[in-house]
Amino acid sequence: GAGVSQSPSNKVTEKGKDVELRCDPISGHTALYWYRQSLGQGLEFLIYFQGNSAPDKSGLPSDRFSAERTGGSVSTLTIQRTQQEDSAVYLCASSLSTPRQYFGPGTRLTVT
Amino acid sequence: AQTVTQSQPEMSVQEAETVTLSCTYDTSESDYYLFWYKQPPSRQMILVIRQEAYKQQNATENRFSVNFQKAAKSFSLKISDSQLGDAAMYFCAWGRGQKLVFGQGTRLTINP
């Protein structure tokens, strides 16, 4: 594919439900990142995958958040028992060998 | 830990005029990258310009240029001949290895 893709584009869920957000990085990119962007705010780092190494989970805000990256490609961010404060845009990015990151269009999550 | 500060939450400029967005950062590293990303209402983060810290020459990309002052840890973005399509959130970011640290962003409005 030409760029990073994310699905769904928008997700509305009820408080307490689990959600899964998907990211498909640029083919061949070894690094994949998840960020959270609350309304009008900057990007908050969540988690980082690099090749087959253990992920850097230092940004995950609680144990309700988890992420997987299968086969070194597609990644899924899972939020369990969603809360209203989880409402935000979730951005995924990928990169190859430099700090330059290529971003997807994001998933807007609304928890009602 | 590295920090990035954008002291201007909002800026506005008349179409065709020049505007400068400020960014300062704090790091003890000597080798790193600096980036400006643009985020229009579509949410897609787009790389505007990047600078390698070891290069003394300021980066330029068409109407976009930077003023990189390494000793002062300052990295401002100048947009010349502003166009309506430049309206967006602009994020400054510091990077080393494959991790980025973002500022809080500056919302740029272009007045016709």
PDB file of C-alpha atoms in Angstrom:
ATOM      1  CA  GLY A   1       0.000   0.000   0.000  1.00  0.00           C
ATOM      2  CA  ALA A   2       0.991   3.593  -0.468  1.00  0.00           C
ATOM      3  CA  GLY A   3       0.733   4.689   3.135  1.00  0.00           C
ATOM      4  CA  VAL A   4      -0.283   3.795   6.661  1.00  0.00           C
ATOM      5  CA  SER A   5      -3.923   2.806   6.912  1.00  0.00           C
ATOM      6  CA  GLN A   6      -6.134   2.666   9.982  1.00  0.00           C
ATOM      7  CA  SER A   7      -9.572   1.281  10.605  1.00  0.00           C
ATOM      8  CA  PRO A   8     -12.173   2.153  11.477  1.00  0.00           C
ATOM      9  CA  SER A   9     -12.055   5.838  10.676  1.00  0.00           C
ATOM     10  CA  ASN A  10     -14.568   6.566  13.399  1.00  0.00           C
ATOM     11  CA  LYS A  11     -15.819   4.431  16.258  1.00  0.00           C
ATOM     12  CA  VAL A  12     -18.610   5.181  18.699  1.00  0.00           C
ATOM     13  CA  THR A  13     -18.907   2.834  21.645  1.00  0.00           C
ATOM     14  CA  GLU A  14     -20.718   2.672  24.939  1.00  0.00           C
ATOM     15  CA  LYS A  15     -18.867   3.075  28.202  1.00  0.00           C
ATOM     16  CA  GLY A  16     -17.667  -0.279  29.476  1.00  0.00           C
ATOM     17  CA  LYS A  17     -17.385  -1.943  26.063  1.00  0.00           C
ATOM     18  CA  ASP A  18     -14.110  -3.170  24.563  1.00  0.00           C
ATOM     19  CA  VAL A  19     -12.811  -1.739  21.276  1.00  0.00           C
ATOM     20  CA  GLU A  20     -10.140  -2.773  18.794  1.00  0.00           C
ATOM     21  CA  LEU A  21      -8.374  -0.317  16.526  1.00  0.00           C
ATOM     22  CA  ARG A  22      -6.335  -1.547  13.601  1.00  0.00           C
ATOM     23  CA  CYS A  23      -3.199  -0.198  11.937  1.00  0.00           C
ATOM     24  CA  ASP A  24      -1.617  -1.437   8.721  1.00  0.00           C
ATOM     25  CA  PRO A  25       1.858   0.098   8.351  1.00  0.00           C
ATOM     26  CA  ILE A  26       3.835   0.796   5.217  1.00  0.00           C
ATOM     27  CA  SER A  27       5.186  -2.469   3.849  1.00  0.00           C
ATOM     28  CA  GLY A  28       8.726  -3.114   5.060  1.00  0.00           C
ATOM     29  CA  HIS A  29       8.664  -0.612   7.902  1.00  0.00           C
ATOM     30  CA  THR A  30      10.063  -2.256  10.995  1.00  0.00           C
ATOM     31  CA  ALA A  31       8.871   0.244  13.580  1.00  0.00           C
ATOM     32  CA  LEU A  32       5.253   0.938  14.481  1.00  0.00           C
ATOM     33  CA  TYR A  33       3.898   3.482  16.959  1.00  0.00           C
ATOM     34  CA  TRP A  34       0.571   4.288  18.564  1.00  0.00           C
ATOM     35  CA  TYR A  35      -0.271   7.776  19.817  1.00  0.00           C
ATOM     36  CA  ARG A  36      -3.335   9.298  21.442  1.00  0.00           C
ATOM     37  CA  GLN A  37      -4.444  12.819  20.632  1.00  0.00           C
ATOM     38  CA  SER A  38      -7.118  14.326  22.839  1.00  0.00           C
ATOM     39  CA  LEU A  39      -9.167  17.214  21.477  1.00  0.00           C
ATOM     40  CA  GLY A  40      -6.934  20.169  20.662  1.00  0.00           C
ATOM     41  CA  GLN A  41      -3.914  18.550  22.277  1.00  0.00           C
ATOM     42  CA  GLY A  42      -0.554  17.221  21.173  1.00  0.00           C
ATOM     43  CA  LEU A  43       0.377  13.618  20.577  1.00  0.00           C
ATOM     44  CA  GLU A  44       0.731  11.347  23.585  1.00  0.00           C
ATOM     45  CA  PHE A  45       2.980   8.340  22.989  1.00  0.00           C
ATOM     46  CA  LEU A  46       1.357   5.028  23.868  1.00  0.00           C
ATOM     47  CA  ILE A  47       3.437   2.105  22.583  1.00  0.00           C
ATOM     48  CA  TYR A  48       6.247   1.318  20.144  1.00  0.00           C
ATOM     49  CA  PHE A  49       7.107  -1.899  18.303  1.00  0.00           C
ATOM     50  CA  GLN A  50      10.501  -2.456  16.695  1.00  0.00           C
ATOM     51  CA  GLY A  51      10.972  -5.621  14.689  1.00  0.00           C
ATOM     52  CA  ASN A  52      10.891  -8.701  16.901  1.00  0.00           C
ATOM     53  CA  SER A  53      11.986  -6.863  20.028  1.00  0.00           C
ATOM     54  CA  ALA A  54       9.792  -6.532  23.077  1.00  0.00           C
ATOM     55  CA  PRO A  55       7.526  -3.492  22.648  1.00  0.00           C
ATOM     56  CA  ASP A  56       8.067  -0.276  24.579  1.00  0.00           C
ATOM     57  CA  LYS A  57       4.814   0.003  26.531  1.00  0.00           C
ATOM     58  CA  SER A  58       5.913   2.900  28.693  1.00  0.00           C
ATOM     59  CA  GLY A  59       3.190   5.229  27.433  1.00  0.00           C
ATOM     60  CA  LEU A  60       0.157   3.039  28.016  1.00  0.00           C
ATOM     61  CA  PRO A  61      -2.042   4.924  30.513  1.00  0.00           C
ATOM     62  CA  SER A  62      -3.557   1.905  32.238  1.00  0.00           C
ATOM     63  CA  ASP A  63      -3.783  -1.869  32.075  1.00  0.00           C
ATOM     64  CA  ARG A  64      -7.003  -1.481  30.100  1.00  0.00           C
ATOM     65  CA  PHE A  65      -4.827  -0.626  27.101  1.00  0.00           C
ATOM     66  CA  SER A  66      -2.892  -3.273  25.197  1.00  0.00           C
ATOM     67  CA  ALA A  67      -1.500  -3.718  21.716  1.00  0.00           C
ATOM     68  CA  GLU A  68      -0.250  -6.507  19.522  1.00  0.00           C
ATOM     69  CA  ARG A  69       1.681  -6.611  16.314  1.00  0.00           C
ATOM     70  CA  THR A  70       1.287  -9.817  14.394  1.00  0.00           C
ATOM     71  CA  GLY A  71       3.904 -11.046  11.949  1.00  0.00           C
ATOM     72  CA  GLY A  72       5.779  -7.783  12.193  1.00  0.00           C
ATOM     73  CA  SER A  73       3.078  -6.008  10.223  1.00  0.00           C
ATOM     74  CA  VAL A  74      -0.504  -5.231  11.242  1.00  0.00           C
ATOM     75  CA  SER A  75      -1.093  -3.949  14.762  1.00  0.00           C
ATOM     76  CA  THR A  76      -4.208  -3.886  16.916  1.00  0.00           C
ATOM     77  CA  LEU A  77      -4.714  -1.517  19.846  1.00  0.00           C
ATOM     78  CA  THR A  78      -7.294  -2.841  22.301  1.00  0.00           C
ATOM     79  CA  ILE A  79      -9.015  -0.765  24.948  1.00  0.00           C
ATOM     80  CA  GLN A  80     -10.998  -2.772  27.479  1.00  0.00           C
ATOM     81  CA  ARG A  81     -13.882  -1.424  29.537  1.00  0.00           C
ATOM     82  CA  THR A  82     -13.773   1.926  27.763  1.00  0.00           C
ATOM     83  CA  GLN A  83     -14.232   5.129  29.750  1.00  0.00           C
ATOM     84  CA  GLN A  84     -15.326   8.550  28.538  1.00  0.00           C
ATOM     85  CA  GLU A  85     -11.812   9.895  29.049  1.00  0.00           C
ATOM     86  CA  ASP A  86     -10.628   7.411  26.409  1.00  0.00           C
ATOM     87  CA  SER A  87     -12.402   9.509  23.774  1.00  0.00           C
ATOM     88  CA  ALA A  88      -9.681  10.798  21.448  1.00  0.00           C
ATOM     89  CA  VAL A  89      -8.076  10.334  18.066  1.00  0.00           C
ATOM     90  CA  TYR A  90      -5.728   7.358  17.986  1.00  0.00           C
ATOM     91  CA  LEU A  91      -2.915   7.762  15.497  1.00  0.00           C
ATOM     92  CA  CYS A  92      -0.636   5.057  14.191  1.00  0.00           C
ATOM     93  CA  ALA A  93       2.721   5.673  12.521  1.00  0.00           C
ATOM     94  CA  SER A  94       5.460   3.553  11.009  1.00  0.00           C
ATOM     95  CA  SER A  95       9.099   4.126  10.166  1.00  0.00           C
ATOM     96  CA  LEU A  96      12.095   2.346   8.718  1.00  0.00           C
ATOM     97  CA  SER A  97      15.528   3.477   9.768  1.00  0.00           C
ATOM     98  CA  THR A  98      15.268   7.117  10.793  1.00  0.00           C
ATOM     99  CA  PRO A  99      13.138   8.990  13.315  1.00  0.00           C
ATOM    100  CA  ARG A 100      10.903  10.184  10.477  1.00  0.00           C
ATOM    101  CA  GLN A 101       7.490   8.669  11.031  1.00  0.00           C
ATOM    102  CA  TYR A 102       4.727   8.214   8.498  1.00  0.00           C
ATOM    103  CA  PHE A 103       1.296   8.645   9.971  1.00  0.00           C
ATOM    104  CA  GLY A 104      -2.069   7.121   9.252  1.00  0.00           C
ATOM    105  CA  PRO A 105      -5.305   9.125   9.171  1.00  0.00           C
ATOM    106  CA  GLY A 106      -6.241   8.100  12.691  1.00  0.00           C
ATOM    107  CA  THR A 107      -9.301   6.602  14.332  1.00  0.00           C
ATOM    108  CA  ARG A 108     -11.633   8.938  16.184  1.00  0.00           C
ATOM    109  CA  LEU A 109     -12.994   7.098  19.214  1.00  0.00           C
ATOM    110  CA  THR A 110     -16.052   8.432  20.993  1.00  0.00           C
ATOM    111  CA  VAL A 111     -17.165   6.785  24.222  1.00  0.00           C
ATOM    112  CA  THR A 112     -20.742   7.612  25.180  1.00  0.00           C
TER     113      THR A 112
ATOM    114  CA  ALA B   1      13.941  13.276  29.346  1.00  0.00           C
ATOM    115  CA  GLN B   2      13.533  15.322  26.238  1.00  0.00           C
ATOM    116  CA  THR B   3      10.860  18.006  26.125  1.00  0.00           C
ATOM    117  CA  VAL B   4       9.538  20.134  23.281  1.00  0.00           C
ATOM    118  CA  THR B   5       7.781  23.436  23.919  1.00  0.00           C
ATOM    119  CA  GLN B   6       5.638  25.423  21.522  1.00  0.00           C
ATOM    120  CA  SER B   7       4.784  28.641  23.301  1.00  0.00           C
ATOM    121  CA  GLN B   8       2.199  29.883  20.784  1.00  0.00           C
ATOM    122  CA  PRO B   9      -1.078  27.945  21.056  1.00  0.00           C
ATOM    123  CA  GLU B  10      -2.549  30.003  18.200  1.00  0.00           C
ATOM    124  CA  MET B  11      -1.215  32.214  15.429  1.00  0.00           C
ATOM    125  CA  SER B  12      -2.844  34.022  12.550  1.00  0.00           C
ATOM    126  CA  VAL B  13      -1.488  35.627   9.416  1.00  0.00           C
ATOM    127  CA  GLN B  14      -2.829  37.407   6.365  1.00  0.00           C
ATOM    128  CA  GLU B  15      -2.735  35.489   3.141  1.00  0.00           C
ATOM    129  CA  ALA B  16       0.530  36.087   1.238  1.00  0.00           C
ATOM    130  CA  GLU B  17       2.304  37.315   4.380  1.00  0.00           C
ATOM    131  CA  THR B  18       5.063  35.591   6.335  1.00  0.00           C
ATOM    132  CA  VAL B  19       4.639  33.925   9.709  1.00  0.00           C
ATOM    133  CA  THR B  20       7.084  32.310  12.123  1.00  0.00           C
ATOM    134  CA  LEU B  21       6.166  29.527  14.541  1.00  0.00           C
ATOM    135  CA  SER B  22       8.378  29.019  17.583  1.00  0.00           C
ATOM    136  CA  CYS B  23       9.723  25.810  19.076  1.00  0.00           C
ATOM    137  CA  THR B  24      12.262  25.170  21.806  1.00  0.00           C
ATOM    138  CA  TYR B  25      13.474  21.844  23.108  1.00  0.00           C
ATOM    139  CA  ASP B  26      15.542  20.447  25.896  1.00  0.00           C
ATOM    140  CA  THR B  27      18.008  17.623  25.390  1.00  0.00           C
ATOM    141  CA  SER B  28      21.461  16.529  26.488  1.00  0.00           C
ATOM    142  CA  GLU B  29      22.038  14.667  23.238  1.00  0.00           C
ATOM    143  CA  SER B  30      24.257  16.128  20.520  1.00  0.00           C
ATOM    144  CA  ASP B  31      22.981  14.068  17.593  1.00  0.00           C
ATOM    145  CA  TYR B  32      19.272  14.177  16.816  1.00  0.00           C
ATOM    146  CA  TYR B  33      16.651  15.261  14.311  1.00  0.00           C
ATOM    147  CA  LEU B  34      14.036  17.968  14.443  1.00  0.00           C
ATOM    148  CA  PHE B  35      10.776  17.978  12.519  1.00  0.00           C
ATOM    149  CA  TRP B  36       7.793  20.146  11.771  1.00  0.00           C
ATOM    150  CA  TYR B  37       4.578  18.261  11.041  1.00  0.00           C
ATOM    151  CA  LYS B  38       1.333  19.773   9.782  1.00  0.00           C
ATOM    152  CA  GLN B  39      -2.061  18.393  10.765  1.00  0.00           C
ATOM    153  CA  PRO B  40      -4.994  19.770   8.739  1.00  0.00           C
ATOM    154  CA  PRO B  41      -8.609  19.066   9.727  1.00  0.00           C
ATOM    155  CA  SER B  42      -8.347  15.737   7.893  1.00  0.00           C
ATOM    156  CA  ARG B  43      -6.179  14.582  10.860  1.00  0.00           C
ATOM    157  CA  GLN B  44      -3.408  13.312   8.578  1.00  0.00           C
ATOM    158  CA  MET B  45      -0.006  14.280   9.969  1.00  0.00           C
ATOM    159  CA  ILE B  46       2.144  15.530   7.108  1.00  0.00           C
ATOM    160  CA  LEU B  47       5.886  16.112   7.340  1.00  0.00           C
ATOM    161  CA  VAL B  48       6.679  19.713   6.425  1.00  0.00           C
ATOM    162  CA  ILE B  49      10.419  19.879   6.972  1.00  0.00           C
ATOM    163  CA  ARG B  50      13.215  18.182   8.893  1.00  0.00           C
ATOM    164  CA  GLN B  51      16.640  19.162  10.157  1.00  0.00           C
ATOM    165  CA  GLU B  52      19.585  17.019  11.198  1.00  0.00           C
ATOM    166  CA  ALA B  53      21.304  18.513  14.230  1.00  0.00           C
ATOM    167  CA  TYR B  54      24.783  17.974  12.829  1.00  0.00           C
ATOM    168  CA  LYS B  55      23.996  20.196   9.844  1.00  0.00           C
ATOM    169  CA  GLN B  56      24.587  23.899  10.385  1.00  0.00           C
ATOM    170  CA  GLN B  57      22.695  24.913   7.254  1.00  0.00           C
ATOM    171  CA  ASN B  58      19.023  25.616   7.831  1.00  0.00           C
ATOM    172  CA  ALA B  59      16.653  23.320   5.950  1.00  0.00           C
ATOM    173  CA  THR B  60      14.301  24.771   3.346  1.00  0.00           C
ATOM    174  CA  GLU B  61      11.392  23.277   1.422  1.00  0.00           C
ATOM    175  CA  ASN B  62       9.846  25.707  -1.041  1.00  0.00           C
ATOM    176  CA  ARG B  63       7.956  28.292   1.056  1.00  0.00           C
ATOM    177  CA  PHE B  64       8.968  26.640   4.341  1.00  0.00           C
ATOM    178  CA  SER B  65      12.263  27.237   6.083  1.00  0.00           C
ATOM    179  CA  VAL B  66      13.645  26.805   9.564  1.00  0.00           C
ATOM    180  CA  ASN B  67      15.894  28.818  11.833  1.00  0.00           C
ATOM    181  CA  PHE B  68      17.858  26.189  13.756  1.00  0.00           C
ATOM    182  CA  GLN B  69      19.849  27.553  16.681  1.00  0.00           C
ATOM    183  CA  LYS B  70      21.502  24.502  18.270  1.00  0.00           C
ATOM    184  CA  ALA B  71      23.128  26.290  21.196  1.00  0.00           C
ATOM    185  CA  ALA B  72      19.859  27.996  22.067  1.00  0.00           C
ATOM    186  CA  LYS B  73      17.899  24.769  21.424  1.00  0.00           C
ATOM    187  CA  SER B  74      15.518  26.641  19.195  1.00  0.00           C
ATOM    188  CA  PHE B  75      13.883  25.457  15.969  1.00  0.00           C
ATOM    189  CA  SER B  76      11.430  27.932  14.452  1.00  0.00           C
ATOM    190  CA  LEU B  77       9.441  27.465  11.251  1.00  0.00           C
ATOM    191  CA  LYS B  78       8.978  30.300   8.781  1.00  0.00           C
ATOM    192  CA  ILE B  79       6.177  30.118   6.238  1.00  0.00           C
ATOM    193  CA  SER B  80       6.506  32.605   3.412  1.00  0.00           C
ATOM    194  CA  ASP B  81       3.707  33.726   1.087  1.00  0.00           C
ATOM    195  CA  SER B  82       1.095  32.080   3.327  1.00  0.00           C
ATOM    196  CA  GLN B  83      -1.709  30.304   1.517  1.00  0.00           C
ATOM    197  CA  LEU B  84      -5.187  29.288   2.672  1.00  0.00           C
ATOM    198  CA  GLY B  85      -4.103  25.660   2.464  1.00  0.00           C
ATOM    199  CA  ASP B  86      -1.459  26.270   5.127  1.00  0.00           C
ATOM    200  CA  ALA B  87      -4.168  26.541   7.789  1.00  0.00           C
ATOM    201  CA  ALA B  88      -3.597  23.648  10.184  1.00  0.00           C
ATOM    202  CA  MET B  89      -2.118  22.573  13.504  1.00  0.00           C
ATOM    203  CA  TYR B  90       1.667  22.566  13.371  1.00  0.00           C
ATOM    204  CA  PHE B  91       3.678  20.281  15.621  1.00  0.00           C
ATOM    205  CA  CYS B  92       7.371  20.520  16.347  1.00  0.00           C
ATOM    206  CA  ALA B  93       9.071  17.208  17.173  1.00  0.00           C
ATOM    207  CA  TRP B  94      12.463  16.069  18.439  1.00  0.00           C
ATOM    208  CA  GLY B  95      13.775  12.654  17.407  1.00  0.00           C
ATOM    209  CA  ARG B  96      16.673  10.329  18.099  1.00  0.00           C
ATOM    210  CA  GLY B  97      16.869   6.659  17.200  1.00  0.00           C
ATOM    211  CA  GLN B  98      13.299   5.957  16.258  1.00  0.00           C
ATOM    212  CA  LYS B  99      11.373   7.840  18.915  1.00  0.00           C
ATOM    213  CA  LEU B 100       9.783  11.246  18.593  1.00  0.00           C
ATOM    214  CA  VAL B 101       8.780  13.738  21.257  1.00  0.00           C
ATOM    215  CA  PHE B 102       6.124  16.226  20.166  1.00  0.00           C
ATOM    216  CA  GLY B 103       5.257  19.728  21.270  1.00  0.00           C
ATOM    217  CA  GLN B 104       1.685  20.713  22.084  1.00  0.00           C
ATOM    218  CA  GLY B 105       1.106  22.312  18.715  1.00  0.00           C
ATOM    219  CA  THR B 106       0.306  25.740  17.259  1.00  0.00           C
ATOM    220  CA  ARG B 107      -2.969  26.345  15.464  1.00  0.00           C
ATOM    221  CA  LEU B 108      -2.322  28.514  12.405  1.00  0.00           C
ATOM    222  CA  THR B 109      -5.161  30.507  10.852  1.00  0.00           C
ATOM    223  CA  ILE B 110      -4.810  32.168   7.462  1.00  0.00           C
ATOM    224  CA  ASN B 111      -6.924  35.300   6.972  1.00  0.00           C
ATOM    225  CA  PRO B 112      -7.967  35.958   3.354  1.00  0.00           C
TER     226      PRO B 112
END
